[in-house]
Amino acid sequence: MKEDKSGIISKDNFRRMIDGQLPWEEVKKVIRNSDDDAERFKNYIEILQERVSWNDRILLRISDHLYIVLKDSGERVVKCDCGHEFGDYRINWKLSSRIYARKTDEEIAEVVTIKEARHNTELVEMREFFCPGCYAMLGVEVVPTGYPPTFEMFPDLDIFYRDWLGTPLPDENEEWFQDKTLDLPAKWAKEA
Amino acid sequence: MGICYNNKTLKEIVDERDRLFKESGHAYGLQRLELVEEDPAKFMRFQMRLVASCINARESAKLISANPMSMVQGELLFMLANAEGDVVSASYGLAGHIQCMPFIVKNIANMDFENDPEINEGDIFSCNDPMYGPPHNADCYTWLPVYYKGELVSWTVGLNHIVDVGGIQPGGLGVFSPSVFTDGFTYPPTKTGVNFKQQKWWELHWKRRTRTEMFNILDDKMRASGIVALHDRIIDVIEEFGVDYYRKGLKEIIERERRVLIKRVKSQAVPGKYQYLQLSAINYKDIPGKLWPDSNRNWIIHKTGELNIQADGTLLTDCEGLTSEGDFHANSYEPAVRMLTSLGLWPMIAYTETINSSLLYMTEWNIPPGSMFNPQNPFAGTVMGLGVIAGYIFMFHNCLSSAFFSRGYLEETFPADGTAVGYGAAGRLEDGFQWAGGDMSLITCQSEGATPFQDGFDAAVCSPNPASDIGETEVVEFLLPTQVNIGKKLIPDLCGHGKFRGGLAVGLLQFTNKPGQSLVINAFAATDGMGACAIGRSGGYPAANDVVIFAHKTNLRELLENGGTYPRDFVEMTQWLEDGTLTAESIDAFKGPTPSIPCGDGDLFASAAGSNGGWGDVLERRYDLIEEDIKYDWLSEETVTTVYGAVIDADKKVDIEASDKLREEMRQRRKDRSMDARDWWMEERKKVISKDWHQDVNNMHADCLKYEKYKKQFLGMWQLPEDYSVEEVL
């Protein structure tokens, strides 16, 4: 294995870290120099882009499997690495997933095997969110009945690319940072 | 004529500081850092002299204390503030407290302490009242003005977490207190000493208003001696560098490090909105009876937070929707929020040259009036408000981890859940000797949450306290003479699962030995059956719940006398109870804080906390990691099969073919029993319309709907009419 003497992570080691294969001693060297790594985001996107089977431009990785991508059509959508698309990134992707809610002690017991530590199912349910394409588990939330699904991350992409990276996106618009999540239940209500 | 530079009053310089920042966006209006730029080496030497002075004060003063939390677990801090109250340097220890001192100085400035009771050279001031700056009354502050040639140039400050606060429950982490009148000994800013010495009358208060006079008086002496020693060292520094350099240098420290924090956010994070949620409960129903009727109910505590990483690199936390203030122990004020939540910022962004209050210049909070962090009732109970605020430490851990992950800084991620058990105990031995104490060893040493690239380390970190230490059993047994520690170990299987799993919980098992006339134990815990965090990371499961179990009147003494052995944690204890090896007359089991539980000879007190959440999908966990889990007994075969879909063969290896097949079946099961979000939404909406939920959930929604932001989200998500409402049911 090549050693990163500078503390700036090499692309090879970066790949290993993404895969969970970089030894902790090497990770610690990287931690000591994180501030100075100007190429980090560019390298990250390049590595991620070469790993997915599709060609849409990755704008941001938001979880192990999910990316915000820029489509040729100009849309910015959430996309799973399996290729499944969740639609406009301004709408919480959880509302376009498959959902299973664990509501009983028996159902919780499948994932919390120590019974004394299990959740109180009178108060909360455990919601699991899956990709409709590959059924990877994308999110878990433990909330009371009726709790609106949490929108975990809504990035301000235009500010990020223009002001923080210095590489503005071609289609900047204030509308890109408007949460549109509630449009979807409104549509469902009308359809119902 | 004021006591500060150019004869200004304390209030004038504090107001000027605020105005300059508001107008310029720079601390003290400093566009340039002249001293730093002119001679960086000299400036570094200056700054390190201040740090060394604080550390020296801590290391020598703590030898005066007899309190294990100060001696061993680092629950103390010595710091240096400038005249305006901004902390510019601190020792090791309870670093978050640097956030409180600016509030304390501002309060005494606004109350014109300068004229009455006067702030003279050698005066010692004390405070533990959360309304004026300290976070809760267990954290006692003692401070001293530093004068140089008649000018107030600084404050030296010492604080520590005391053993007992004299509240309605023993210890300093009470979980029942309807108001400030049951919180215990709570004193607003008070001049308690002159001529660099505490006065005798002050000792009498510790003696008469707390249970642990000896510990508390020694702690007070520790704080007072530390700030006097620090005062003298600071005078030396001023003599060496000159007072003009000193005065200006302290301001440049704040501005320089503010810039470092902004730069770090901009270079490692991604701007945007990040949602955080943690839920816990306060369960008072049937405890206060007729004595406190307004407290005779339960509350679900809704800890909601939206972290806004703003375009300019500053951080705005909006906690609109947070549970309203109540007649309970867990209210608090902004300084407490700033103090404790900063502990989530130190490891994420705020690791700078020194510990200082520059965070106050790049973080903002929206805390609605009437919420539990902004109570309008001046007598709100606050003895353990920190227990709720602690949840927001992990907002910074988790939301910033998401941001760092997205930016590619995987190694900077440091997710964590809210988990901790501490306890207080008080008793009267056979000969009438009264004692009280507390133990925080499961608070001050926890496991790490899983990161995107590896499992969380076990028993490795402590977010509420930078001095992670699991405590010394012998010291705790000296403090708590009836409690014999018979087990302190990791609990297999108790972690949040994921592609990478969180670190395991740490468990403690104690045997009660000859308590004499009486003994009560009350435990604090961070969860309440709703888990340690409401949101998992990247498809991983968040940590489950803390565990507290009392087994009363067991036969353990008899087992030991007959040459038997003993269980070591709550899992073994409950197994022994189930198979009949161990017998108990009764069991009290909790997944959260407890009321005061009377305990007797032969009782067992078991607790476990500190497990953390996983990262990623459990079905993607590597088989080699699972084989390690099995080899070291970190996970049981049952768990790796049911949770991770791994089949273990007779040689304790993963049967790859069988496991691949099982995982495929588990994926198919996900497909079979999940539903499209739209169908799920329709089902859930029906429940919301019919209000088909538990009374406590009903009351949580009723309370949260008072806040416009939550109401908009809730009505919009479920497409409900504007006049939809939920009535509180008590």
mmCIF file of C-alpha atoms in Angstrom, chain B residues 199-379:
data_model
loop_
_atom_site.group_PDB
_atom_site.id
_atom_site.type_symbol
_atom_site.label_atom_id
_atom_site.label_comp_id
_atom_site.label_asym_id
_atom_site.label_seq_id
_atom_site.Cartn_x
_atom_site.Cartn_y
_atom_site.Cartn_z
ATOM 1 C CA GLN B 199 -15.689 34.294 53.541
ATOM 2 C CA LYS B 200 -16.669 31.995 56.384
ATOM 3 C CA TRP B 201 -20.423 32.514 56.001
ATOM 4 C CA TRP B 202 -20.245 30.963 52.554
ATOM 5 C CA GLU B 203 -19.114 27.614 53.962
ATOM 6 C CA LEU B 204 -22.221 27.482 56.119
ATOM 7 C CA HIS B 205 -24.397 27.454 53.019
ATOM 8 C CA TRP B 206 -22.692 24.346 51.684
ATOM 9 C CA LYS B 207 -22.997 22.810 55.112
ATOM 10 C CA ARG B 208 -26.697 23.516 55.530
ATOM 11 C CA ARG B 209 -28.076 23.393 51.987
ATOM 12 C CA THR B 210 -26.383 20.350 50.465
ATOM 13 C CA ARG B 211 -25.959 16.747 51.511
ATOM 14 C CA THR B 212 -22.235 16.521 50.845
ATOM 15 C CA GLU B 213 -20.786 19.446 52.770
ATOM 16 C CA MET B 214 -17.266 18.061 52.890
ATOM 17 C CA PHE B 215 -17.009 17.478 49.142
ATOM 18 C CA ASN B 216 -18.671 20.759 48.294
ATOM 19 C CA ILE B 217 -16.592 22.902 50.629
ATOM 20 C CA LEU B 218 -13.409 21.333 49.312
ATOM 21 C CA ASP B 219 -14.608 21.903 45.747
ATOM 22 C CA ASP B 220 -15.244 25.552 46.598
ATOM 23 C CA LYS B 221 -11.753 25.864 48.024
ATOM 24 C CA MET B 222 -10.403 24.202 44.883
ATOM 25 C CA ARG B 223 -12.129 26.728 42.643
ATOM 26 C CA ALA B 224 -11.114 29.702 44.764
ATOM 27 C CA SER B 225 -7.464 28.681 45.029
ATOM 28 C CA GLY B 226 -7.306 27.929 41.310
ATOM 29 C CA ILE B 227 -8.591 31.332 40.259
ATOM 30 C CA VAL B 228 -6.253 33.120 42.652
ATOM 31 C CA ALA B 229 -3.280 31.156 41.303
ATOM 32 C CA LEU B 230 -4.393 31.873 37.747
ATOM 33 C CA HIS B 231 -4.804 35.551 38.619
ATOM 34 C CA ASP B 232 -1.183 35.755 39.760
ATOM 35 C CA ARG B 233 0.121 34.050 36.639
ATOM 36 C CA ILE B 234 -1.881 36.378 34.428
ATOM 37 C CA ILE B 235 -0.382 39.378 36.169
ATOM 38 C CA ASP B 236 3.039 37.907 35.274
ATOM 39 C CA VAL B 237 1.979 37.593 31.623
ATOM 40 C CA ILE B 238 0.786 41.199 31.567
ATOM 41 C CA GLU B 239 4.075 42.352 33.067
ATOM 42 C CA GLU B 240 5.949 40.431 30.392
ATOM 43 C CA PHE B 241 3.961 41.550 27.328
ATOM 44 C CA GLY B 242 2.557 44.877 28.495
ATOM 45 C CA VAL B 243 -1.064 45.685 29.212
ATOM 46 C CA ASP B 244 -1.784 47.185 25.772
ATOM 47 C CA TYR B 245 -0.570 44.014 24.058
ATOM 48 C CA TYR B 246 -2.558 41.910 26.517
ATOM 49 C CA ARG B 247 -5.802 43.807 26.079
ATOM 50 C CA LYS B 248 -5.583 43.829 22.306
ATOM 51 C CA GLY B 249 -4.199 40.292 22.052
ATOM 52 C CA LEU B 250 -7.168 38.759 23.806
ATOM 53 C CA LYS B 251 -9.508 40.337 21.277
ATOM 54 C CA GLU B 252 -7.389 39.151 18.358
ATOM 55 C CA ILE B 253 -7.547 35.579 19.672
ATOM 56 C CA ILE B 254 -11.330 35.645 19.375
ATOM 57 C CA GLU B 255 -11.412 37.190 15.898
ATOM 58 C CA ARG B 256 -8.632 35.013 14.525
ATOM 59 C CA GLU B 257 -10.293 31.831 15.680
ATOM 60 C CA ARG B 258 -13.718 32.961 14.480
ATOM 61 C CA ARG B 259 -12.144 33.152 11.024
ATOM 62 C CA VAL B 260 -10.659 29.661 11.395
ATOM 63 C CA LEU B 261 -14.072 28.202 12.218
ATOM 64 C CA ILE B 262 -15.762 29.877 9.260
ATOM 65 C CA LYS B 263 -13.008 28.678 6.939
ATOM 66 C CA ARG B 264 -13.312 25.143 8.246
ATOM 67 C CA VAL B 265 -17.056 25.024 7.643
ATOM 68 C CA LYS B 266 -16.668 26.399 4.150
ATOM 69 C CA SER B 267 -13.882 24.007 3.242
ATOM 70 C CA GLN B 268 -15.371 20.807 4.666
ATOM 71 C CA ALA B 269 -19.153 21.105 4.715
ATOM 72 C CA VAL B 270 -21.996 21.766 2.282
ATOM 73 C CA PRO B 271 -24.440 24.636 2.861
ATOM 74 C CA GLY B 272 -28.068 23.783 3.322
ATOM 75 C CA LYS B 273 -30.658 22.588 5.825
ATOM 76 C CA TYR B 274 -30.128 19.465 7.911
ATOM 77 C CA GLN B 275 -32.865 18.010 10.051
ATOM 78 C CA TYR B 276 -32.264 16.460 13.429
ATOM 79 C CA LEU B 277 -34.658 14.803 15.826
ATOM 80 C CA GLN B 278 -34.393 13.075 19.148
ATOM 81 C CA LEU B 279 -37.271 12.110 21.409
ATOM 82 C CA SER B 280 -37.327 11.409 25.093
ATOM 83 C CA ALA B 281 -39.894 11.550 27.852
ATOM 84 C CA ILE B 282 -40.508 12.940 31.270
ATOM 85 C CA ASN B 283 -42.708 10.529 33.145
ATOM 86 C CA TYR B 284 -44.051 12.133 36.308
ATOM 87 C CA LYS B 285 -47.534 10.643 36.260
ATOM 88 C CA ASP B 286 -48.506 9.236 39.674
ATOM 89 C CA ILE B 287 -45.201 10.343 41.237
ATOM 90 C CA PRO B 288 -45.949 13.806 42.708
ATOM 91 C CA GLY B 289 -49.500 12.908 43.766
ATOM 92 C CA LYS B 290 -51.481 15.803 45.188
ATOM 93 C CA LEU B 291 -48.444 17.802 46.233
ATOM 94 C CA TRP B 292 -47.666 19.107 42.732
ATOM 95 C CA PRO B 293 -50.833 18.562 40.676
ATOM 96 C CA ASP B 294 -49.502 20.439 37.627
ATOM 97 C CA SER B 295 -46.601 18.036 37.463
ATOM 98 C CA ASN B 296 -48.694 14.892 37.717
ATOM 99 C CA ARG B 297 -48.434 13.947 34.022
ATOM 100 C CA ASN B 298 -46.091 12.680 31.333
ATOM 101 C CA TRP B 299 -44.451 14.601 28.512
ATOM 102 C CA ILE B 300 -42.807 13.389 25.320
ATOM 103 C CA ILE B 301 -39.881 15.716 24.803
ATOM 104 C CA HIS B 302 -39.668 16.741 21.168
ATOM 105 C CA LYS B 303 -36.085 17.745 20.432
ATOM 106 C CA THR B 304 -36.300 19.029 16.916
ATOM 107 C CA GLY B 305 -33.534 20.928 15.239
ATOM 108 C CA GLU B 306 -32.880 22.318 11.807
ATOM 109 C CA LEU B 307 -29.223 23.068 11.359
ATOM 110 C CA ASN B 308 -28.737 25.701 8.709
ATOM 111 C CA ILE B 309 -25.224 25.821 7.315
ATOM 112 C CA GLN B 310 -25.439 29.307 5.898
ATOM 113 C CA ALA B 311 -23.840 30.822 2.843
ATOM 114 C CA ASP B 312 -21.374 32.809 4.978
ATOM 115 C CA GLY B 313 -20.259 29.694 6.848
ATOM 116 C CA THR B 314 -22.120 30.475 10.064
ATOM 117 C CA LEU B 315 -24.445 27.974 11.710
ATOM 118 C CA LEU B 316 -28.051 28.764 12.594
ATOM 119 C CA THR B 317 -30.014 26.252 14.634
ATOM 120 C CA ASP B 318 -33.760 26.598 14.517
ATOM 121 C CA CYS B 319 -35.456 24.585 17.246
ATOM 122 C CA GLU B 320 -38.975 25.877 16.704
ATOM 123 C CA GLY B 321 -41.273 23.028 17.655
ATOM 124 C CA LEU B 322 -39.269 22.141 20.760
ATOM 125 C CA THR B 323 -41.493 21.087 23.687
ATOM 126 C CA SER B 324 -42.901 23.930 25.746
ATOM 127 C CA GLU B 325 -41.703 24.809 29.224
ATOM 128 C CA GLY B 326 -43.240 22.744 32.004
ATOM 129 C CA ASP B 327 -43.421 22.060 35.698
ATOM 130 C CA PHE B 328 -40.492 19.684 35.491
ATOM 131 C CA HIS B 329 -36.758 19.535 36.085
ATOM 132 C CA ALA B 330 -35.631 19.935 32.496
ATOM 133 C CA ASN B 331 -36.125 23.578 31.531
ATOM 134 C CA SER B 332 -33.080 25.663 30.754
ATOM 135 C CA TYR B 333 -31.834 28.974 29.410
ATOM 136 C CA GLU B 334 -29.804 29.999 26.368
ATOM 137 C CA PRO B 335 -26.383 29.905 28.086
ATOM 138 C CA ALA B 336 -26.978 26.255 28.997
ATOM 139 C CA VAL B 337 -27.971 25.504 25.408
ATOM 140 C CA ARG B 338 -24.876 27.268 24.104
ATOM 141 C CA MET B 339 -22.669 25.568 26.647
ATOM 142 C CA LEU B 340 -23.638 21.972 26.251
ATOM 143 C CA THR B 341 -24.261 21.960 22.516
ATOM 144 C CA SER B 342 -20.820 23.416 21.928
ATOM 145 C CA LEU B 343 -19.534 19.992 22.947
ATOM 146 C CA GLY B 344 -20.831 18.773 19.622
ATOM 147 C CA LEU B 345 -18.930 21.548 17.885
ATOM 148 C CA TRP B 346 -15.499 21.067 19.458
ATOM 149 C CA PRO B 347 -14.836 17.738 17.790
ATOM 150 C CA MET B 348 -16.502 18.719 14.529
ATOM 151 C CA ILE B 349 -15.162 22.209 13.745
ATOM 152 C CA ALA B 350 -14.043 24.098 16.839
ATOM 153 C CA TYR B 351 -10.675 22.494 17.527
ATOM 154 C CA THR B 352 -8.565 25.626 17.404
ATOM 155 C CA GLU B 353 -5.370 26.815 19.080
ATOM 156 C CA THR B 354 -7.137 27.441 22.365
ATOM 157 C CA ILE B 355 -10.566 26.822 23.787
ATOM 158 C CA ASN B 356 -12.351 30.134 23.514
ATOM 159 C CA SER B 357 -15.712 31.784 22.929
ATOM 160 C CA SER B 358 -15.253 32.460 19.223
ATOM 161 C CA LEU B 359 -18.086 29.993 18.594
ATOM 162 C CA LEU B 360 -20.476 32.623 19.894
ATOM 163 C CA TYR B 361 -19.526 34.738 16.904
ATOM 164 C CA MET B 362 -20.473 32.155 14.285
ATOM 165 C CA THR B 363 -23.418 30.253 15.768
ATOM 166 C CA GLU B 364 -26.967 31.463 16.246
ATOM 167 C CA TRP B 365 -30.043 29.873 17.764
ATOM 168 C CA ASN B 366 -33.732 30.431 17.317
ATOM 169 C CA ILE B 367 -35.256 29.379 20.630
ATOM 170 C CA PRO B 368 -38.922 30.381 20.756
ATOM 171 C CA PRO B 369 -40.131 32.055 23.973
ATOM 172 C CA GLY B 370 -42.219 29.627 25.985
ATOM 173 C CA SER B 371 -40.261 26.616 24.831
ATOM 174 C CA MET B 372 -38.404 24.628 27.461
ATOM 175 C CA PHE B 373 -35.121 26.326 26.525
ATOM 176 C CA ASN B 374 -36.640 29.773 26.899
ATOM 177 C CA PRO B 375 -39.079 29.551 29.828
ATOM 178 C CA GLN B 376 -41.144 32.563 30.681
ATOM 179 C CA ASN B 377 -41.841 31.319 34.193
ATOM 180 C CA PRO B 378 -38.931 32.653 36.276
ATOM 181 C CA PHE B 379 -39.273 29.740 38.691
#
